[in-house]
Coordinates of N, CA, C and O in Angstrom, one line a residue:
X1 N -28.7 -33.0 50.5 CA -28.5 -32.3 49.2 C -27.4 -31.4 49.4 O -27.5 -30.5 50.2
X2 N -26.2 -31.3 48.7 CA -25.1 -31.0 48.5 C -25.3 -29.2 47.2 O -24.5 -28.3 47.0
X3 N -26.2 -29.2 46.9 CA -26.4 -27.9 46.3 C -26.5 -26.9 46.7 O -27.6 -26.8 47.2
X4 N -25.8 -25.8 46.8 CA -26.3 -24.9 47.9 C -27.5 -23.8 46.8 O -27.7 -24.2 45.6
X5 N -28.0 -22.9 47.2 CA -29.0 -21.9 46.8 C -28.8 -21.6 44.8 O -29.5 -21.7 43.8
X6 N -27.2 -21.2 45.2 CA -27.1 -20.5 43.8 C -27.2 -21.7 42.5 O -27.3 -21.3 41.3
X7 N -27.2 -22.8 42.7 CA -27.4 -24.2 42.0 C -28.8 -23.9 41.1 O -29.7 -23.3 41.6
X8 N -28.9 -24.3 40.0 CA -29.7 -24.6 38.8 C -30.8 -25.6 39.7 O -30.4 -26.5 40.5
X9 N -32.2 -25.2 39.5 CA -33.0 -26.4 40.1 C -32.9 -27.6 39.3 O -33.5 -28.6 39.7
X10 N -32.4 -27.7 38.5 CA -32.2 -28.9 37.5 C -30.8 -29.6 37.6 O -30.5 -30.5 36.8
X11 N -30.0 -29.1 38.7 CA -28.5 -30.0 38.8 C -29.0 -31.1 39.4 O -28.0 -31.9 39.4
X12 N -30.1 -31.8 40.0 CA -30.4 -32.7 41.1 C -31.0 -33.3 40.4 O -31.1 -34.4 40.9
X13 N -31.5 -33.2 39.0 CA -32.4 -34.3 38.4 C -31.6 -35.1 37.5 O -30.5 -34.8 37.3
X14 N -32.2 -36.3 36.7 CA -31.3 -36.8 36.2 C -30.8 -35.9 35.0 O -30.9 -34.7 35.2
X15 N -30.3 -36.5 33.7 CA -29.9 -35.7 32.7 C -30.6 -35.8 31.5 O -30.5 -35.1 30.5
X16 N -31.5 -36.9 31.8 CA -32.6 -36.9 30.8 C -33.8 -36.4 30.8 O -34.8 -36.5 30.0
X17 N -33.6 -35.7 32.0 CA -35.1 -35.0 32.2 C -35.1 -33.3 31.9 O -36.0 -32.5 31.8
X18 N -33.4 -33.0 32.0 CA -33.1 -31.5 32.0 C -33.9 -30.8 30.6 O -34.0 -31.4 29.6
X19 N -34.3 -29.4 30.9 CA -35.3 -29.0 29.2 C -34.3 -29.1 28.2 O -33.2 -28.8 28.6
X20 N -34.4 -29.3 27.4 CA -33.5 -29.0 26.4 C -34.4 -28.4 25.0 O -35.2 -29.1 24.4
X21 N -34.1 -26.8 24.7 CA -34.8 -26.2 23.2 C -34.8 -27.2 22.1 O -34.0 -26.8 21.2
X22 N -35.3 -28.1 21.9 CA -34.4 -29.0 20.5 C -35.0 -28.5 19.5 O -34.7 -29.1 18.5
X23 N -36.1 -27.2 19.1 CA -36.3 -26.3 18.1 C -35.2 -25.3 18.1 O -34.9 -24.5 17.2
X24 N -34.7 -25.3 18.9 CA -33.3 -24.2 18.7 C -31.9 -25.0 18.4 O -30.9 -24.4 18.0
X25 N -31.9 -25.9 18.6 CA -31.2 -26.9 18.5 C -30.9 -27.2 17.2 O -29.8 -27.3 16.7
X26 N -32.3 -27.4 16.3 CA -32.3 -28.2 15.2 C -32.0 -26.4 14.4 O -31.2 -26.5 13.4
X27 N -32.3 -25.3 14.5 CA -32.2 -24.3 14.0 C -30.5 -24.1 13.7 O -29.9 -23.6 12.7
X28 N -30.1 -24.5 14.8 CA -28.0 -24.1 14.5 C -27.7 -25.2 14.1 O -26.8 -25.2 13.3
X29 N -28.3 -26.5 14.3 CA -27.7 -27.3 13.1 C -27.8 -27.0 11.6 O -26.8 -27.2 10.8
X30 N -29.1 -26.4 11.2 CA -29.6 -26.1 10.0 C -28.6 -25.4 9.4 O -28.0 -25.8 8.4
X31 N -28.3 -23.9 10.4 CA -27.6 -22.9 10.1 C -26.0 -23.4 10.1 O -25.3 -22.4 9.8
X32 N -25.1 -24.5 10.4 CA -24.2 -24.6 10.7 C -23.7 -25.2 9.1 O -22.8 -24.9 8.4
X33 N -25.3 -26.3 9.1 CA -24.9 -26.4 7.8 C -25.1 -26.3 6.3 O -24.2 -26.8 5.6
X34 N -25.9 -25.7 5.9 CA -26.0 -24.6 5.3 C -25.6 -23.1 5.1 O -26.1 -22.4 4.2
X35 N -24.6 -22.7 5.8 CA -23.4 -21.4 5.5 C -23.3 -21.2 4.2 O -23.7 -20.2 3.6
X36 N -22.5 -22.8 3.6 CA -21.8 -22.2 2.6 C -22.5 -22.4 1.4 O -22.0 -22.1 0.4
X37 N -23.7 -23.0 1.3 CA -24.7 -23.0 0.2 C -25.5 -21.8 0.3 O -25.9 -21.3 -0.8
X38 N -25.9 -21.2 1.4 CA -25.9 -19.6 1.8 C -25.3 -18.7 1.2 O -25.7 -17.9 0.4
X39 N -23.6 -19.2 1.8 CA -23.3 -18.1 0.6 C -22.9 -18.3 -1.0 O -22.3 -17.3 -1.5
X40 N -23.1 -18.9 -1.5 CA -22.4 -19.0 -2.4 C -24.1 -18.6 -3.5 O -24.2 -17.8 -4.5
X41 N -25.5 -19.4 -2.9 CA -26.4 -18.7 -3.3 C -26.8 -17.0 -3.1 O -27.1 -16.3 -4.1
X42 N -26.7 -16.7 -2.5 CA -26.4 -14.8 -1.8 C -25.7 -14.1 -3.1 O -26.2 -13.3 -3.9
X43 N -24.2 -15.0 -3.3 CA -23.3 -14.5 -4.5 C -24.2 -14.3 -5.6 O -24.6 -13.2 -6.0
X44 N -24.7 -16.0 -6.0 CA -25.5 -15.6 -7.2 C -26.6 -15.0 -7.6 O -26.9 -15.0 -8.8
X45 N -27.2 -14.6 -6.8 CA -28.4 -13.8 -6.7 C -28.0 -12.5 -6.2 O -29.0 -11.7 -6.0
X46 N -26.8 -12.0 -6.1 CA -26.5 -10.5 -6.0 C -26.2 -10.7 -7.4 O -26.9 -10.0 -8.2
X47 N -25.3 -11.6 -8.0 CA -25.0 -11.1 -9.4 C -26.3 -10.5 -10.6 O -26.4 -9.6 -11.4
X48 N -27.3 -11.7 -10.0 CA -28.3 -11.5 -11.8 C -29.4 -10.7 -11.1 O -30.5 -10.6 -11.8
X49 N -29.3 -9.9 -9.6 CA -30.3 -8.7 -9.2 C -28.9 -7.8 -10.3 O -29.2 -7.4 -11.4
X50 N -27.8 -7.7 -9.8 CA -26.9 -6.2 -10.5 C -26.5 -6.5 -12.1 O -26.0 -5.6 -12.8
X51 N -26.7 -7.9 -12.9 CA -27.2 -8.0 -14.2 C -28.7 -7.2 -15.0 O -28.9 -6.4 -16.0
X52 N -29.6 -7.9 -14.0 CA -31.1 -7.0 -14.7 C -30.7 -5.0 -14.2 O -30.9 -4.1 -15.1
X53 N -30.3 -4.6 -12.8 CA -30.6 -3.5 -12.6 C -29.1 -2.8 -13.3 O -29.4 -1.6 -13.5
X54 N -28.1 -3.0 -13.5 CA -27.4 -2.4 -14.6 C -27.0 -3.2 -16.1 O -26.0 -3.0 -16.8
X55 N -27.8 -3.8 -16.2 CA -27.7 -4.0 -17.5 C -26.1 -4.0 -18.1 O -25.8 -3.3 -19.1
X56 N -25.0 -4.9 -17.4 CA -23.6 -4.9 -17.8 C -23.7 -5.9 -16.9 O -24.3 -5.9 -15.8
X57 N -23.0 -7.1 -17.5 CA -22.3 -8.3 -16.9 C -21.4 -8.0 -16.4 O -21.2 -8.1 -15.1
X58 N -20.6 -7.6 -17.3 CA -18.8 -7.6 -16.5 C -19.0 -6.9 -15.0 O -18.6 -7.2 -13.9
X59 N -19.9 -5.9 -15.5 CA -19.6 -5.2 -13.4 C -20.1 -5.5 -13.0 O -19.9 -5.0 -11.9
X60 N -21.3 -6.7 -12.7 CA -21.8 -7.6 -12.2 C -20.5 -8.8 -11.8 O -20.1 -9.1 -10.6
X61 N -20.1 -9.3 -13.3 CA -19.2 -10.2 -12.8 C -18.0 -9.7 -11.6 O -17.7 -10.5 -10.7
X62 N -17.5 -8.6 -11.6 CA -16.4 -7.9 -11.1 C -17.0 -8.1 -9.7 O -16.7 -8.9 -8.8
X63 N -17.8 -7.3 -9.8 CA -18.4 -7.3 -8.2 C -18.5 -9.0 -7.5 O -18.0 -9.4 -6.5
X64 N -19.3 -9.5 -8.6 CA -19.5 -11.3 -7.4 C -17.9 -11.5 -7.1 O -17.5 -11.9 -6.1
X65 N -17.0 -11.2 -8.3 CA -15.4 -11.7 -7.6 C -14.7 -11.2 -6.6 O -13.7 -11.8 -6.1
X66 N -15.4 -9.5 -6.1 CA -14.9 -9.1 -5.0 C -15.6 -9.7 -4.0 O -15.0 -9.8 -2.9
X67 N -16.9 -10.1 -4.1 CA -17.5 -10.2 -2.7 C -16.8 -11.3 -2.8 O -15.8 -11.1 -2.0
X68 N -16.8 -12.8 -3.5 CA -16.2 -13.7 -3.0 C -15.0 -13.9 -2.6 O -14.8 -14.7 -1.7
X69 N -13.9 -13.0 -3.0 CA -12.6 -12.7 -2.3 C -12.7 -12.1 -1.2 O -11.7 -12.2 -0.5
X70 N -13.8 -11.3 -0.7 CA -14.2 -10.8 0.8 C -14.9 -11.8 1.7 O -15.1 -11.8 2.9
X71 N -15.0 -12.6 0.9 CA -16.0 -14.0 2.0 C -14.5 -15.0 2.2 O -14.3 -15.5 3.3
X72 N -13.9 -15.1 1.3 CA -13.0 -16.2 1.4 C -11.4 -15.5 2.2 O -10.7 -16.3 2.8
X73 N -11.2 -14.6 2.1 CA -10.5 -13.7 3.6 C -11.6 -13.6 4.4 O -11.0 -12.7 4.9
X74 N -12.5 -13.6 4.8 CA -12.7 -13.5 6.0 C -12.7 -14.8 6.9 O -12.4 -14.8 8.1
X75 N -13.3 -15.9 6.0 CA -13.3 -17.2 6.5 C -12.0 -17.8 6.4 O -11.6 -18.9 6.9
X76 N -11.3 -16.9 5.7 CA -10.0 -17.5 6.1 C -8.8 -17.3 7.8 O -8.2 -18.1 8.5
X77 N -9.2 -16.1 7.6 CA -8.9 -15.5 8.7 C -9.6 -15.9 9.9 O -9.1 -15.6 11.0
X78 N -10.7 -16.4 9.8 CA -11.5 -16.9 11.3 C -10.8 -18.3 11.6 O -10.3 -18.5 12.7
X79 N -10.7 -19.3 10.4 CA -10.1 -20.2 10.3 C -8.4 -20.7 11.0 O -8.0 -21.5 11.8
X80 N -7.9 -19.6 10.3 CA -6.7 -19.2 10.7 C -6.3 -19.1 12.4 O -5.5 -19.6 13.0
X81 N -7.4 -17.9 12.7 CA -7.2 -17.7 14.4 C -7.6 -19.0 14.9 O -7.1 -19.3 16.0
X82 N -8.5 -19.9 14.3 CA -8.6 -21.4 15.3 C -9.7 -21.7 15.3 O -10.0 -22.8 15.7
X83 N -10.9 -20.7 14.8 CA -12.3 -20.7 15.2 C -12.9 -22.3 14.2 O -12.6 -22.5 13.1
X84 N -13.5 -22.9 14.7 CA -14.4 -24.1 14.0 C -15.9 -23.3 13.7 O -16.3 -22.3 14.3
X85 N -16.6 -23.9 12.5 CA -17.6 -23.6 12.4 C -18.8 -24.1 13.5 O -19.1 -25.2 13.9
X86 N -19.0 -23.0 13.7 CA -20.3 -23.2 14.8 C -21.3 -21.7 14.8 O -21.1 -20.8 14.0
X87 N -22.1 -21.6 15.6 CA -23.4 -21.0 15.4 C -22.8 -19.8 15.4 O -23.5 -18.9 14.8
X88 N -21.5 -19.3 16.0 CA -21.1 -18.0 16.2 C -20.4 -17.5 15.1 O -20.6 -16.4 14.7
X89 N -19.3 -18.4 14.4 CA -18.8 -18.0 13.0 C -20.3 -17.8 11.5 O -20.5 -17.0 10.6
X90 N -21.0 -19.5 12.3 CA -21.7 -18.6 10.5 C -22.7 -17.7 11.0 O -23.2 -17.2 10.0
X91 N -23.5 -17.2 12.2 CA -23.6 -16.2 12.4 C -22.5 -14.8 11.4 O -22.7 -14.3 10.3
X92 N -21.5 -14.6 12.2 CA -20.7 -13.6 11.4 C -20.7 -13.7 10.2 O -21.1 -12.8 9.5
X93 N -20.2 -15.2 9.5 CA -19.9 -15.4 7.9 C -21.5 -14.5 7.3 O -21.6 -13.7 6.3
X94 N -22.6 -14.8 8.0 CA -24.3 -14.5 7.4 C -24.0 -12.7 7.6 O -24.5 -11.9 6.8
X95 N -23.4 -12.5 8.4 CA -23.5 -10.9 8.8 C -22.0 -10.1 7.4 O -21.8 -9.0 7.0
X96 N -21.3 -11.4 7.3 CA -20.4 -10.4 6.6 C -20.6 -10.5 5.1 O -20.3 -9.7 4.3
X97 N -21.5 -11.8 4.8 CA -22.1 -11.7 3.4 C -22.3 -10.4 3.2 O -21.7 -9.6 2.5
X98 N -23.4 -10.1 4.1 CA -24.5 -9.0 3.8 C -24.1 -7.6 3.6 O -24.5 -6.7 2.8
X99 N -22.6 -7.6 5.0 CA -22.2 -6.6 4.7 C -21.6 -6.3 2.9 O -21.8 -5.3 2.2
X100 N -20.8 -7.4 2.7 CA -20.3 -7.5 1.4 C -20.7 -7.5 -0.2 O -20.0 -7.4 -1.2
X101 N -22.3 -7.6 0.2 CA -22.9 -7.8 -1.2 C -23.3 -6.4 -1.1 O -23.0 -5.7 -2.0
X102 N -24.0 -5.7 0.4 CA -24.4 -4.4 0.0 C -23.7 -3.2 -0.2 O -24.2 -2.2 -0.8
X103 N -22.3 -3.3 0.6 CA -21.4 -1.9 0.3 C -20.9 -1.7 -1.6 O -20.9 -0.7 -2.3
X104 N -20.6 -3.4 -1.8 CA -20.1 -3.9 -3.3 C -21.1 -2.8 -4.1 O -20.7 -1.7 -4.7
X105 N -22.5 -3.5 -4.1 CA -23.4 -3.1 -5.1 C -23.7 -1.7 -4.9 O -23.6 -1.2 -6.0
X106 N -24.0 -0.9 -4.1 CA -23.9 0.4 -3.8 C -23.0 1.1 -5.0 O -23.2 1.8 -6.0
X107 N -21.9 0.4 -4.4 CA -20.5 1.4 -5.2 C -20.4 1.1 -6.6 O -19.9 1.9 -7.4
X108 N -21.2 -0.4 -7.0 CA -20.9 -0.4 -9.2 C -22.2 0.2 -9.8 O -22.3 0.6 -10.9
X109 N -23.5 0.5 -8.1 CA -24.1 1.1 -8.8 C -24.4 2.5 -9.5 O -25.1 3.0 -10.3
X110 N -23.1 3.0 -8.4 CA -22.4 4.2 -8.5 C -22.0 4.6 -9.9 O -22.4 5.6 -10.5
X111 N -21.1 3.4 -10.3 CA -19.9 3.4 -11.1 C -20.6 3.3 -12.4 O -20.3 3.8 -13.5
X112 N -21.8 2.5 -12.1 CA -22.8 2.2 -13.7 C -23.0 3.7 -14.3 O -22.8 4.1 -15.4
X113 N -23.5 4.3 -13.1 CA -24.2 5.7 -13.8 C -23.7 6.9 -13.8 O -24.3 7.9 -14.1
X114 N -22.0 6.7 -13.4 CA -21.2 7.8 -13.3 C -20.8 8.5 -14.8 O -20.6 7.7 -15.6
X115 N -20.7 9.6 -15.1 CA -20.3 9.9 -16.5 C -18.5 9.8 -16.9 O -17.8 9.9 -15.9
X116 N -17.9 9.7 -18.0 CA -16.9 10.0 -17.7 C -16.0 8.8 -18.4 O -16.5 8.2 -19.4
X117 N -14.6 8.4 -17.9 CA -13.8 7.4 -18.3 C -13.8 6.4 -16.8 O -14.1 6.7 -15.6
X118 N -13.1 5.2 -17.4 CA -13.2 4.6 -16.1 C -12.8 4.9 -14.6 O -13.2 4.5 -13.5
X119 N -11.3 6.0 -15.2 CA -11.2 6.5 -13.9 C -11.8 7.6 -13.5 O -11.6 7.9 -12.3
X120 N -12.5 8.3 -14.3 CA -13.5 9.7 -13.5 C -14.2 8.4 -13.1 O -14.0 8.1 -11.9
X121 N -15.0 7.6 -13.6 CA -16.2 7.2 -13.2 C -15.9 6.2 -11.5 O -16.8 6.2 -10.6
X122 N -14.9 5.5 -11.5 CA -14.3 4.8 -10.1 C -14.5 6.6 -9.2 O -15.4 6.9 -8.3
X123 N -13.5 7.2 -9.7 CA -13.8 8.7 -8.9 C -14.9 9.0 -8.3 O -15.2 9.3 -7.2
X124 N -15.6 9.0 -9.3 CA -17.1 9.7 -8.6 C -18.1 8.8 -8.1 O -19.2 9.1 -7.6
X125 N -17.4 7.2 -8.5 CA -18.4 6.2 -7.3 C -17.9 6.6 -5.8 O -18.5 7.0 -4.8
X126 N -16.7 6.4 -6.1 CA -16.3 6.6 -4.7 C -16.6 7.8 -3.8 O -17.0 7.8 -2.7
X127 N -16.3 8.9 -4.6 CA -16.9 10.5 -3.9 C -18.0 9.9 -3.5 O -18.1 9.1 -2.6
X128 N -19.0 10.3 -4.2 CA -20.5 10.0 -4.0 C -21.0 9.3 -2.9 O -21.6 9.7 -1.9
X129 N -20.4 7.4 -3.2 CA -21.3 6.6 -2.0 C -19.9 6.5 -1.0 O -19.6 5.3 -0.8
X130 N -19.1 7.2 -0.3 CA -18.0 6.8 0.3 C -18.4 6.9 1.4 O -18.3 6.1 2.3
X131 N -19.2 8.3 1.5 CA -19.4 9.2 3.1 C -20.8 7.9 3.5 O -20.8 7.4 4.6
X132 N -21.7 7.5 2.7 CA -22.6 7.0 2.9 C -22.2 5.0 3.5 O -22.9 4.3 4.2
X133 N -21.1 4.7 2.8 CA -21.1 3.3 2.6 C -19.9 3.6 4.4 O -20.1 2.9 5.4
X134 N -18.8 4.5 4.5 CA -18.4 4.7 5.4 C -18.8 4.9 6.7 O -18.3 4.5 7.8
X135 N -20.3 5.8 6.3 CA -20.8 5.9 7.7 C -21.8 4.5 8.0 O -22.1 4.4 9.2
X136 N -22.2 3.9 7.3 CA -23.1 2.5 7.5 C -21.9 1.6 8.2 O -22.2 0.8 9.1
X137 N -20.9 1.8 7.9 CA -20.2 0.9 8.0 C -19.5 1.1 10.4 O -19.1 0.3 11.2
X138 N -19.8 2.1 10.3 CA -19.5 3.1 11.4 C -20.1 2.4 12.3 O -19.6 1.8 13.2
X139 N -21.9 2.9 11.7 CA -22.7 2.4 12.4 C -23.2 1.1 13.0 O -23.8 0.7 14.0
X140 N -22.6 0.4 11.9 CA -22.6 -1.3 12.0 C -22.0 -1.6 13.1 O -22.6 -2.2 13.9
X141 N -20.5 -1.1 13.3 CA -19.4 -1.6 14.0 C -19.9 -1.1 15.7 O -19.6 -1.7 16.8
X142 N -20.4 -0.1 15.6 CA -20.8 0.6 17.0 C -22.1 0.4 17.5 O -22.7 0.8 18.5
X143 N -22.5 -0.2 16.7 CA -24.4 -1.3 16.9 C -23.6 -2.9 17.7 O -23.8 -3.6 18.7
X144 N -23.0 -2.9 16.9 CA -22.3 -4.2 17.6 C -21.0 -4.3 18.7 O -20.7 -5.4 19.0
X145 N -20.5 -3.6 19.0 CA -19.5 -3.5 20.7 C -20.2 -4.0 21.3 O -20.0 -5.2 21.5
X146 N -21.4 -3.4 21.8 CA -21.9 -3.7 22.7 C -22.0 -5.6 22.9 O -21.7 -6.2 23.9
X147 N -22.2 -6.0 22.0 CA -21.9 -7.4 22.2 C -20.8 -8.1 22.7 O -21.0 -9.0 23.5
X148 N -19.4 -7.7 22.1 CA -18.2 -7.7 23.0 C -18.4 -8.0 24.3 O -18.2 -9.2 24.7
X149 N -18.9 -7.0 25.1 CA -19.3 -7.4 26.9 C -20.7 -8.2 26.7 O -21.6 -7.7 27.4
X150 N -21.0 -9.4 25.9 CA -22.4 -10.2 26.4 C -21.4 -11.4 26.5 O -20.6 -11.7 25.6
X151 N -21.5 -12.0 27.5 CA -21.4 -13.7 28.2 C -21.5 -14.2 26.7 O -22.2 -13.6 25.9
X152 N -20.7 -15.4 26.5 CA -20.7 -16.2 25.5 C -21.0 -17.7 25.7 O -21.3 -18.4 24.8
X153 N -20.7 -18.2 27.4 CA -21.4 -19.2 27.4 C -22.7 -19.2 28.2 O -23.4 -20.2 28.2

């Protein structure tokens, strides 16, 4: 036996016998493919929750066209650096939906109930949820470093 100690007890057997998760398996296929019906349902279902809860299409509409321009830079840009879809992009793409639908609606829900003209009312979305959407955003990014130093294969 050519293995020394630090060797997997499973290098010696054949390859059909090695474990393999095929419930985790079939899980990143699901998710691999399914992303972009993910997101594009996420979209529509942020719109007609910020339809019924402010009662205005257009800032509803406004909003789904930012998120989708925030989804389509970002997937562009992973794209771009080289990345292929796999468990670790639509991971992200699922994490940056979320980011995107919840900072968006925060801020028109701001803007729905601000008094004023459109630009006091942009003004005082922004005052209001900036400190709050800024510090979420803070905390997001510094919840997640620590991943940076985790092994990727």
């Amino acid at each position: 036996n050519d293995c020394a100690a630090p060797c997997s007890p499973h290098m010696n057997t054949p390859p059909i016998s090695r474990p393999v998760n095929w419930e985790f398996m079939t899980i990143i296929g699901i998710l691999e493919e399914n992303v972009w019906s993910t997101m594009f349902l996420s979209v529509a279902c942020a719109w007609v929750v910020l339809v019924l809860v402010t009662r205005n299409w257009w800032i509803s509409s406004m909003v789904a066209v930012i998120i989708v321009a925030i989804m389509a830079s970002v997937i562009a840009t992973v794209f771009t650096i080289g990345y292929i879809m796999d468990i670790f992009v639509s991971t992200f793409v699922a994490l940056t939906i979320g980011l995107a639908i919840d900072y968006s609606v925060h801020i028109a829900h701001f803007y729905n109930h601000a008094p004023g003209s459109r630009f006091e009312r942009a003004q005082h979305a922004m005052a209001e949820i900036a400190v709050s959407v800024i510090g979420g955003a803070v905390t997001t990014i510094f919840a997640g470093l620590p991943l940076f130093a985790a092994p990727t294969a």
